[in-house]
Short mmCIF file of C-alpha atoms in Angstrom, two decimals:
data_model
loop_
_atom_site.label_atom_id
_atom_site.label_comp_id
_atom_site.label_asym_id
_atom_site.label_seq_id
_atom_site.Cartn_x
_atom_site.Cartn_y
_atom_site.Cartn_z
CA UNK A 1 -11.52 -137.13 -46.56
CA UNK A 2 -11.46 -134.67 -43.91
CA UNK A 3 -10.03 -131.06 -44.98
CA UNK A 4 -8.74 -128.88 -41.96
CA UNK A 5 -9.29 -124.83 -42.50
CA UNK A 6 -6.86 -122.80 -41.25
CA UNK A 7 -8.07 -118.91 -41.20
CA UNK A 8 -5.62 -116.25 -41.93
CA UNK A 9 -6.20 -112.77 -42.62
CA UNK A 10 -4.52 -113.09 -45.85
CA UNK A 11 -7.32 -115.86 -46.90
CA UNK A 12 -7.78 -119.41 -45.31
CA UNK A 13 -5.40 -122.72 -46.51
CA UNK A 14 -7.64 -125.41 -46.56
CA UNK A 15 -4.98 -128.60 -46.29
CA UNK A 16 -6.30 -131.80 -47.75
CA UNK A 17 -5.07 -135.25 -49.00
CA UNK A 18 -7.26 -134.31 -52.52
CA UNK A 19 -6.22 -130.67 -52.09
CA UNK A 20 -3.43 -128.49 -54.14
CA UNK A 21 -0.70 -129.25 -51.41
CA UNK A 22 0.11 -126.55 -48.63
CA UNK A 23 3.68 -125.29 -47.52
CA UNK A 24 4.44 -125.06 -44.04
CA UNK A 25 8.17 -123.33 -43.53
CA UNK A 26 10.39 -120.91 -41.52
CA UNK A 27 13.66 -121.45 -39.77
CA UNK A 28 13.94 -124.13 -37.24
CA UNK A 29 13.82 -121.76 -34.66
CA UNK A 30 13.10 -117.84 -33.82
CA UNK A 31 16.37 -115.96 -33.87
CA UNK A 32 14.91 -112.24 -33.82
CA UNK A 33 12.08 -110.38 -35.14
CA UNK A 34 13.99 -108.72 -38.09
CA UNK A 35 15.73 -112.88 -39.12
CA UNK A 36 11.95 -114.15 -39.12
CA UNK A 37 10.78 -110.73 -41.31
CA UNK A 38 13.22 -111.73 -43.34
CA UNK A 39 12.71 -115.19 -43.64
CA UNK A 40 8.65 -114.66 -44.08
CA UNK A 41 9.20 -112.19 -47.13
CA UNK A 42 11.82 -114.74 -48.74
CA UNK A 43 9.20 -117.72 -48.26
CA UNK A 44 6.28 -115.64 -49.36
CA UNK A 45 7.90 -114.60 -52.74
CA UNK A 46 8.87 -118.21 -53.22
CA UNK A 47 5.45 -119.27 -52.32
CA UNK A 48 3.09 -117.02 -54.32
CA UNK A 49 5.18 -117.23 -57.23
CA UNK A 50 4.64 -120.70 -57.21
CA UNK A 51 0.88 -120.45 -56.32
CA UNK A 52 1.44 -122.87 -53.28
CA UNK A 53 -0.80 -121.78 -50.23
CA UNK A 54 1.64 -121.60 -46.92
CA UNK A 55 1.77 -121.50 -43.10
CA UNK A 56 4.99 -119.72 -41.69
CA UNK A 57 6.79 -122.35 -39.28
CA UNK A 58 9.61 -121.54 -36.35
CA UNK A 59 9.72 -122.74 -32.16
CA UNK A 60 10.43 -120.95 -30.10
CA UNK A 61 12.05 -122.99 -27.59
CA UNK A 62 13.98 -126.46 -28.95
CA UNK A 63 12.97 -128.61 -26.05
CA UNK A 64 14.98 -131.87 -27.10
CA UNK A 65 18.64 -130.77 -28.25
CA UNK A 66 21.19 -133.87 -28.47
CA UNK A 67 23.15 -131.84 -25.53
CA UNK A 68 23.08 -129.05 -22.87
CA UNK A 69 24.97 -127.13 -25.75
CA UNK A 70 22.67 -126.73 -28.06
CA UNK A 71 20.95 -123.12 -28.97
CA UNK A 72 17.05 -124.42 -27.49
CA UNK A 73 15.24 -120.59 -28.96
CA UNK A 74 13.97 -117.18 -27.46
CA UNK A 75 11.27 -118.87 -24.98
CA UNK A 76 7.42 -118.16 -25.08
CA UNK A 77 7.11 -114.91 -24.09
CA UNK A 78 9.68 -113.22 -27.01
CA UNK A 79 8.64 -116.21 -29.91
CA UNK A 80 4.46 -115.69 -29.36
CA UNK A 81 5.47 -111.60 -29.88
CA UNK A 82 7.87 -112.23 -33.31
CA UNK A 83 4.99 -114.88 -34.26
CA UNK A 84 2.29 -112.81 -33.99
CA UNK A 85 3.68 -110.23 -35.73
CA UNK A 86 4.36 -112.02 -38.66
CA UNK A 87 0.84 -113.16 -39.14
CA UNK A 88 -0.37 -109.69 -38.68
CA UNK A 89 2.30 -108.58 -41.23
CA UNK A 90 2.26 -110.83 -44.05
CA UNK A 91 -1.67 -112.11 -43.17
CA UNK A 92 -0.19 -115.87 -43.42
CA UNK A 93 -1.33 -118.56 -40.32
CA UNK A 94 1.52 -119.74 -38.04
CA UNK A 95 2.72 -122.74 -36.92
CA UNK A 96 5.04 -123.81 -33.41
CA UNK A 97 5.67 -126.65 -31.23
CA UNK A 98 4.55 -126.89 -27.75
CA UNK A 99 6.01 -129.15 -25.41
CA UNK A 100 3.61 -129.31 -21.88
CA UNK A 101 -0.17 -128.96 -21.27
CA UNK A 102 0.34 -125.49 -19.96
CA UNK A 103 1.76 -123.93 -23.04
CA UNK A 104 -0.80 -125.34 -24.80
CA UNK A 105 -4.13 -122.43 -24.27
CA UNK A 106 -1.78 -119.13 -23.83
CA UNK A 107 0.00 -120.21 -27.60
CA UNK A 108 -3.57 -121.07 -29.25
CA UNK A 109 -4.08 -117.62 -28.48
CA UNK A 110 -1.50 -116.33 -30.74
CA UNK A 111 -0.65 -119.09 -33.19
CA UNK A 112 -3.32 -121.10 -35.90
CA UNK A 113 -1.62 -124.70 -35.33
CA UNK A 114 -0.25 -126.18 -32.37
CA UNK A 115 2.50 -128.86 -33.30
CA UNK A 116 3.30 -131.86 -30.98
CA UNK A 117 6.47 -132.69 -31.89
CA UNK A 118 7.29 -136.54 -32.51
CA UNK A 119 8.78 -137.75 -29.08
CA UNK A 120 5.76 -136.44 -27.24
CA UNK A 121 3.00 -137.79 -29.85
CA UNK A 122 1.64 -140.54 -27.28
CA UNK A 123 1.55 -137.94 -24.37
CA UNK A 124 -2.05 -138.09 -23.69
CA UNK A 125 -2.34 -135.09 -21.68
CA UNK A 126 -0.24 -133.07 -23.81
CA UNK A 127 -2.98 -134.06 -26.80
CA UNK A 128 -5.93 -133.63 -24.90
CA UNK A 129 -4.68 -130.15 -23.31
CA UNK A 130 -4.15 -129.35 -27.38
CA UNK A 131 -6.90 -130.56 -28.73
CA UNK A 132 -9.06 -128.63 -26.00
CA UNK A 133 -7.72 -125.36 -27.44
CA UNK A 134 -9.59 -125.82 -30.54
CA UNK A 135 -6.38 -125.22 -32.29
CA UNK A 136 -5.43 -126.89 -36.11
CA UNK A 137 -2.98 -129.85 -34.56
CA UNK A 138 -0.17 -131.09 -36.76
CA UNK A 139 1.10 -134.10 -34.69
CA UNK A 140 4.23 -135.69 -35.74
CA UNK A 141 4.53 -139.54 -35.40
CA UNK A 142 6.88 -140.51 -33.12
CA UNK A 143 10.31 -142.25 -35.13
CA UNK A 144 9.82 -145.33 -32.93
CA UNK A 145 5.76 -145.54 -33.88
CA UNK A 146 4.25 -147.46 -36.87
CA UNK A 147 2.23 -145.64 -39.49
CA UNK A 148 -1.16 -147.23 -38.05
CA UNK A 149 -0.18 -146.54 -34.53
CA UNK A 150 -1.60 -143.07 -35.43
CA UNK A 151 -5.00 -143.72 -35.43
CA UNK A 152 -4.90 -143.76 -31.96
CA UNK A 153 -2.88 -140.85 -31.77
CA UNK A 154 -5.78 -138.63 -33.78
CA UNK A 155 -8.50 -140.47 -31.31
CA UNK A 156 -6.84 -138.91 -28.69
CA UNK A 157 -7.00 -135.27 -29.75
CA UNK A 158 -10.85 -136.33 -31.67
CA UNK A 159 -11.65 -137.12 -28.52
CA UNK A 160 -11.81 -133.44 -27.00
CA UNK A 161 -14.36 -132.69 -29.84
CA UNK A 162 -11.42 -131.15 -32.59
CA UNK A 163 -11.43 -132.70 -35.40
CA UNK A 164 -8.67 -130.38 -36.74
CA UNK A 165 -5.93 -132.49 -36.94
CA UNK A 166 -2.77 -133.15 -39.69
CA UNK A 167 -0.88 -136.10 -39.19
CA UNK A 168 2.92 -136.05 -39.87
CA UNK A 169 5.26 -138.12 -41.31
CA UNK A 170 9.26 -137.45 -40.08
CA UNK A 171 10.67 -140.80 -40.76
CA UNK A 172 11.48 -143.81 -38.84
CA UNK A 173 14.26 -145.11 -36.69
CA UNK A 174 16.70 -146.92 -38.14
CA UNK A 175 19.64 -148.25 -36.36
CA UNK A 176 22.32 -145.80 -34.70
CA UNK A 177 21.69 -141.98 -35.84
CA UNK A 178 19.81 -142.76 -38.45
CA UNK A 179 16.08 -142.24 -40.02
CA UNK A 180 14.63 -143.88 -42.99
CA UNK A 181 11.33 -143.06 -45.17
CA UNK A 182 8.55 -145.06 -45.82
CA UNK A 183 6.53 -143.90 -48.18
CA UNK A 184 3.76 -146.80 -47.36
CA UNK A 185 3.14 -144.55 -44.26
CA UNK A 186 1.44 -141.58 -45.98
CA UNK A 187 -1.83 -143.77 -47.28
CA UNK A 188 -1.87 -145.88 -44.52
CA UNK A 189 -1.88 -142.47 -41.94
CA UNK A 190 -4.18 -141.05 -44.99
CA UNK A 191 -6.70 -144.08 -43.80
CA UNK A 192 -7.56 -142.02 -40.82
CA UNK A 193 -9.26 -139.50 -43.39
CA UNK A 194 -7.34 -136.78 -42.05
CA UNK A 195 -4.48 -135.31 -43.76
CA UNK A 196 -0.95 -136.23 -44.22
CA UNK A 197 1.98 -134.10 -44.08
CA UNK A 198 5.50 -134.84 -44.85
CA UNK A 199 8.08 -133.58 -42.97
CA UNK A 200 10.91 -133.29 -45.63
CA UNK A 201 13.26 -131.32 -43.07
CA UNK A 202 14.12 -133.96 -40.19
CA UNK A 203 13.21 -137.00 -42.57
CA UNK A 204 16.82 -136.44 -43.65
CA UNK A 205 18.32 -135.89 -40.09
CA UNK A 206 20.60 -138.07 -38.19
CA UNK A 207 19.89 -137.58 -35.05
CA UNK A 208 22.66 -137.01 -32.25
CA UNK A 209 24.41 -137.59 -35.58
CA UNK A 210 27.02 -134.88 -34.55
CA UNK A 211 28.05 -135.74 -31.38
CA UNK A 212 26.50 -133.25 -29.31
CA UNK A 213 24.02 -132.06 -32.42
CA UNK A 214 22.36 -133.55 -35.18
CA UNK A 215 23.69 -134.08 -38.63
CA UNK A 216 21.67 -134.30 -41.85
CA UNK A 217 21.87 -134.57 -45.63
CA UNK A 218 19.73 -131.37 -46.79
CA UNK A 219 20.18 -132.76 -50.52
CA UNK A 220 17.64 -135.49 -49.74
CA UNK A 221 14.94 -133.22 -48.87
CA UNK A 222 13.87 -132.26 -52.16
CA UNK A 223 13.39 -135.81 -53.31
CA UNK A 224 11.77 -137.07 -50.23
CA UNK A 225 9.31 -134.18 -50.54
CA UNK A 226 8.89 -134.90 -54.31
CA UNK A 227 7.94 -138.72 -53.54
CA UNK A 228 5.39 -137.77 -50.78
CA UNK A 229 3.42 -135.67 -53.17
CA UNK A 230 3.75 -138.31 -55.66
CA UNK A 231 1.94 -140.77 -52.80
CA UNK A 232 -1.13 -137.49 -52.06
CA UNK A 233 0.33 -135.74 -49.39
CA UNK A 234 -1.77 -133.08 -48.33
CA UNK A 235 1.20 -130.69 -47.19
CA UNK A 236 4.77 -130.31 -47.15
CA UNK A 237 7.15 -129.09 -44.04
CA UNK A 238 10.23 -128.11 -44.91
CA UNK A 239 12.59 -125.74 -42.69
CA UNK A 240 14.82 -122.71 -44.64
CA UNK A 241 17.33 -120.30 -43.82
CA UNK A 242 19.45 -117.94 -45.31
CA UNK A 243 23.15 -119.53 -43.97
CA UNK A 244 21.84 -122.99 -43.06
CA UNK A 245 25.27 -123.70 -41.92
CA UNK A 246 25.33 -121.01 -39.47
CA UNK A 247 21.96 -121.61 -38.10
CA UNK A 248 21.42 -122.50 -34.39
CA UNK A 249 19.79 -125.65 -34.51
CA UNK A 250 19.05 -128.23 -37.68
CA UNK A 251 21.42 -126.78 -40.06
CA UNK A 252 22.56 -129.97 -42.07
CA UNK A 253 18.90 -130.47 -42.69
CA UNK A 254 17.54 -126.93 -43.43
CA UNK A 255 16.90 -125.89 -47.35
CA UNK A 256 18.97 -122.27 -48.83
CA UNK A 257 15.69 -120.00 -48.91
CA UNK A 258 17.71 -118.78 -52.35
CA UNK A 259 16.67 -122.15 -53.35
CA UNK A 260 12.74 -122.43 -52.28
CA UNK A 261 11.19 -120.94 -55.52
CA UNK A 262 12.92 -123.44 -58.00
CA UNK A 263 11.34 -126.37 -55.66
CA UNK A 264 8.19 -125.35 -54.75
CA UNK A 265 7.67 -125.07 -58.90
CA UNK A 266 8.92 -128.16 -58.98
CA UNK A 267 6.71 -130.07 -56.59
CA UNK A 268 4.01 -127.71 -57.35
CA UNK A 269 3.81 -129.88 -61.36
CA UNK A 270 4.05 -132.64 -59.64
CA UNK A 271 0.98 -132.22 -56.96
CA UNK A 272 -0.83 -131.72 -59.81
CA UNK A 273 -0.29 -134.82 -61.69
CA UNK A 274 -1.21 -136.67 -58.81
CA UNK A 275 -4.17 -135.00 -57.59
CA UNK A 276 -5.51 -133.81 -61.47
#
């Protein structure tokens, strides 16, 4: 079992599949400096009191909205400023999504993990310009992939020499605007030896579900997140706000930050049944 360290001036958060299980959260994308301040102090409170190590999640640009409508973030430039400041500021690694080969080296100088985000996860150059940065890589498989099509996916990235690589689940298409979980994939993506993380957030979206946006059921999160610690997951990802409804992007899918504490406690008793 491969364990991927992820340095932070705060203290490093080792995520494993036999490890306490890591948080990675924030809003599903950068509004301002002062809404991801906020965010980041609301997470952290829910986090520590809960003893659950986390990594402080938001994009900066939403490359793949259902529709020219939809809110797509603050671009590089503004997002790798807010995002640096908040790991200064609360000493927690960072997460963000990058979306070509050339964002990959000028954001691997601000953030700890580069995320590919599902519909690029076969885009060879994209992974080998990622994996080159020496960059943690949380690479989420692709709704149309099978669980062992990842293998290749992590040989990819391996390949460059970085070994530092989390593998995450975010559900599976499923007719018309709609996703569906299979929990057999977190074992058989653990088979790699690297760790598994479950995407709890856009496991419960429906994509284009809307119209011109995605829909979601944000009451399913909780269990979904619940079921992949009960199968070893090594992390969860879970996206909060403080008005989910009146977010830009991902709202029907995004968990009340009020309401973080009460389920990190709760998965927190059961990660440690599973991995006692």
């Amino acid at each position: 079992m491969k364990t991927v360290t992820i340095p932070a001036p705060k203290g490093d958060v080792l995520i494993g599949n036999d490890r306490p299980f890591a948080l990675i959260a924030g809003p599903c994308q950068l509004e301002s400096l002062d809404h991801a301040r906020m965010l980041a102090e609301r997470i952290a409170e829910a986090a520590e009191g809960a003893g659950v190590p986390w990594i402080f999640k938001a994009s900066y640009d939403k490359a793949n909205r259902s529709s020219l409508e939809g809110k797509r973030g603050l671009g590089m430039d503004e997002g790798l400023k807010i995002l640096r400041a908040i790991r200064e500021e609360f000493g927690v690694p960072v997460l963000t999504d990058v979306h070509s080969e050339a964002q990959c080296a000028p954001v691997a100088e601000v953030v700890d993990v580069l995320q590919i985000p599902a519909f690029l996860c076969r885009q060879t150059d994209l992974l080998l310009a990622a994996g080159e940065t020496g960059a943690a890589i949380n690479v989420k498989k692709g709704q149309f992939l099978a669980p062992h099509d990842m293998g290749n996916v992590a040989d990819k990235i391996a390949s460059t020499g970085n070994t530092r690589i989390m593998l995450c689940e975010r559900g599976t298409s499923f007719g018309y605007n709609m996703l569906v979980s299979d929990f057999r994939a977190l074992p058989i993506m653990a088979e790699t030896g690297y760790p598994v993380v479950m995407d709890a957030t856009h496991s419960v979206q429906m994509p284009g579900g809307m119209g011109k946006s995605s829909g979601g059921k944000r009451e399913y999160v909780e269990p979904l997140a619940r079921a992949a610690l009960a199968v070893g997951a090594a992390a969860v990802f879970m996206e909060t706000h403080e008005d989910p409804d009146r977010a830009p992007s991902d709202g029907p899918n995004m968990v009340p930050v009020a309401d973080l504490g009460c389920i990190l406690k709760g998965l927190k008793a059961i990660d440690a049944l599973t991995k006692h």
